[in-house]
């Protein structure tokens, strides 16, 4: 007779106490839960015992702040409150961030621009949103604006001020085309990086960021010596006005004829010494006024040469006065790839610094472009107004793995007992 | 739990919450000075909502432990667990601005991802497997009772073989063994008592000792031909050919016992799939809730 599997028979097989037993899967679930929680708490407890708060960090600190990583309270303070942020005094305890503009209506918190816990990054390389919160719709205390009212990105950045002016008003006459094309000079023959970076607004700018102003003595004199006569080798000094040059010219001819009396009366010159000197001085000064000086400078004529005025040129040492362009960061480029107009420029009134369109060839908002953040070119803090910071802390206060110490109320000096 | 039309309202509400959260994230990410992060006010709100969702999902475990609590129907809790638990992942990704840089936050994010993925895996298994289990295991029993049922099957098979191999003088014993399961056993029919020769008896004992008994004793490790339907059928066909017709019914009972054993194997395998994921999901989710709470407290403190 075949096996019978009716409900009654099946029911008899069941051990009715089975619900009271603990079976493998639920048991292992409990064991694993206990193990995971215990391991996690042990990990946190180990760090707590060592007074190391590293596990709770929101991310690695920048290299400059990394040594503070074990003590949250050094920057965050001790007071508990929801949504509390690192306050400006915590930053100012070590860094004096000079004001941006005296006329600004809003002073953002340090941390709104300088975001920490993002690992190895340049803390000064702030996000555009920090700048746009004001420059997106710029307001000033005076109500007057000297720059664009709304800039939200490099794409909406206006043309550079130097380019907008449309004319180089330095007053210096210079023909780039002649020097580059006919003479065959190279840009670097006259323009060299400035060692020491005079005018650099902050130390992070490369010491070779800026170009020096070409000087007469350094670049022009080898070809354009200020000689007054073929027979007199000594040139006149540069940067002198005609009233200063006139006695020098007279002196040079007086000395020459005294040494060479045989030249009196030659080539239609007067035979008397005094008249010879006067004749030669008049010819030389006319040449100076009409050719030699006037080749590069504007000369305002007077009753005679001595009363004329040579207009000193006002060549700017920096063309991008509100930005910090760094030539050394662009050294892989040829000069004319940016200064496109230079080889064809015949007059010095041409603006030869590149406009924003040239920059945008590489610096745009696309992912494959060079950076175009505000901080790529601009610096928020006016570091010329930087004040010294008085140190307030002992090394142990900032680094030692003891209970966190609030930097808002540091002791003046730690006693040996405290250091223990 | 099957994910069917009854989940529609939960799915719609979850999609709306997610859509709103994502829409709000874009202006926040673009405009907020310093960029999005967990310690901004919007980030904090995302974090609170995400943790609340995790807590709700976790409370289902507490609700199960105390079934007498009349706090909503169990099905509502389960649907909320599924949908809000899954939703907590994208909400907490928005909270963290899609990054995790600190040791604890990296651990939390890892736990969250594994917990949610294991939960989704479990939900899919719970959706598809029960139907297949019903189809393939008709002789399903209470999972926790499988070891005891196995013992009973082994005892039953032993009784049948013992009765078959008993010498004629001991027919009363055969009757007793046959009655071990069912109203009567193969030897209960007094007119058709076993007529086995000594060789057939020895053969049956050998077969039982070397094939049936090891399979029933240790069904998941024996590697026996009886663990396979086709080979088992062939095995018993061969056994029948070697045996007199009078014991074929008893052999059929042995085959039935082996079939039941195979179904228990299948039931156990599917049960492990159905519930094994909980070994990952539950411990990690509880750890996540504990560490998430610590993270929240420390983050608020600093």
Short mmCIF file of N, CA and C in Angstrom, two decimals, chain A residues 47 96 110 157 239 262 294-295 334 364 384:
data_model
loop_
_atom_site.label_atom_id
_atom_site.label_comp_id
_atom_site.label_asym_id
_atom_site.label_seq_id
_atom_site.Cartn_x
_atom_site.Cartn_y
_atom_site.Cartn_z
N UNK A 47 40.18 55.45 18.66
CA UNK A 47 40.57 56.83 18.33
C UNK A 47 40.19 57.79 19.46
N UNK A 96 45.82 86.85 8.55
CA UNK A 96 45.18 88.14 8.38
C UNK A 96 44.79 88.24 6.91
N UNK A 110 35.03 83.65 5.83
CA UNK A 110 36.21 82.99 5.24
C UNK A 110 35.83 81.67 4.57
N UNK A 157 32.55 87.68 -18.60
CA UNK A 157 33.52 88.71 -18.20
C UNK A 157 33.65 89.73 -19.33
N UNK A 239 67.53 110.37 -20.41
CA UNK A 239 66.65 110.92 -19.37
C UNK A 239 67.08 112.33 -18.92
N UNK A 262 92.87 121.98 -35.98
CA UNK A 262 92.98 121.87 -37.44
C UNK A 262 91.65 121.82 -38.14
N UNK A 294 63.37 113.01 -31.00
CA UNK A 294 62.01 112.91 -31.52
C UNK A 294 61.71 111.54 -32.12
N UNK A 295 62.75 110.72 -32.33
CA UNK A 295 62.50 109.38 -32.87
C UNK A 295 61.63 108.57 -31.91
N UNK A 334 54.48 80.74 -27.96
CA UNK A 334 55.28 81.81 -28.56
C UNK A 334 54.64 83.13 -28.18
N UNK A 364 38.18 78.49 -21.10
CA UNK A 364 36.72 78.62 -21.28
C UNK A 364 36.07 77.68 -20.27
N UNK A 384 48.66 93.92 -0.11
CA UNK A 384 49.49 95.08 0.24
C UNK A 384 49.05 95.65 1.58
#
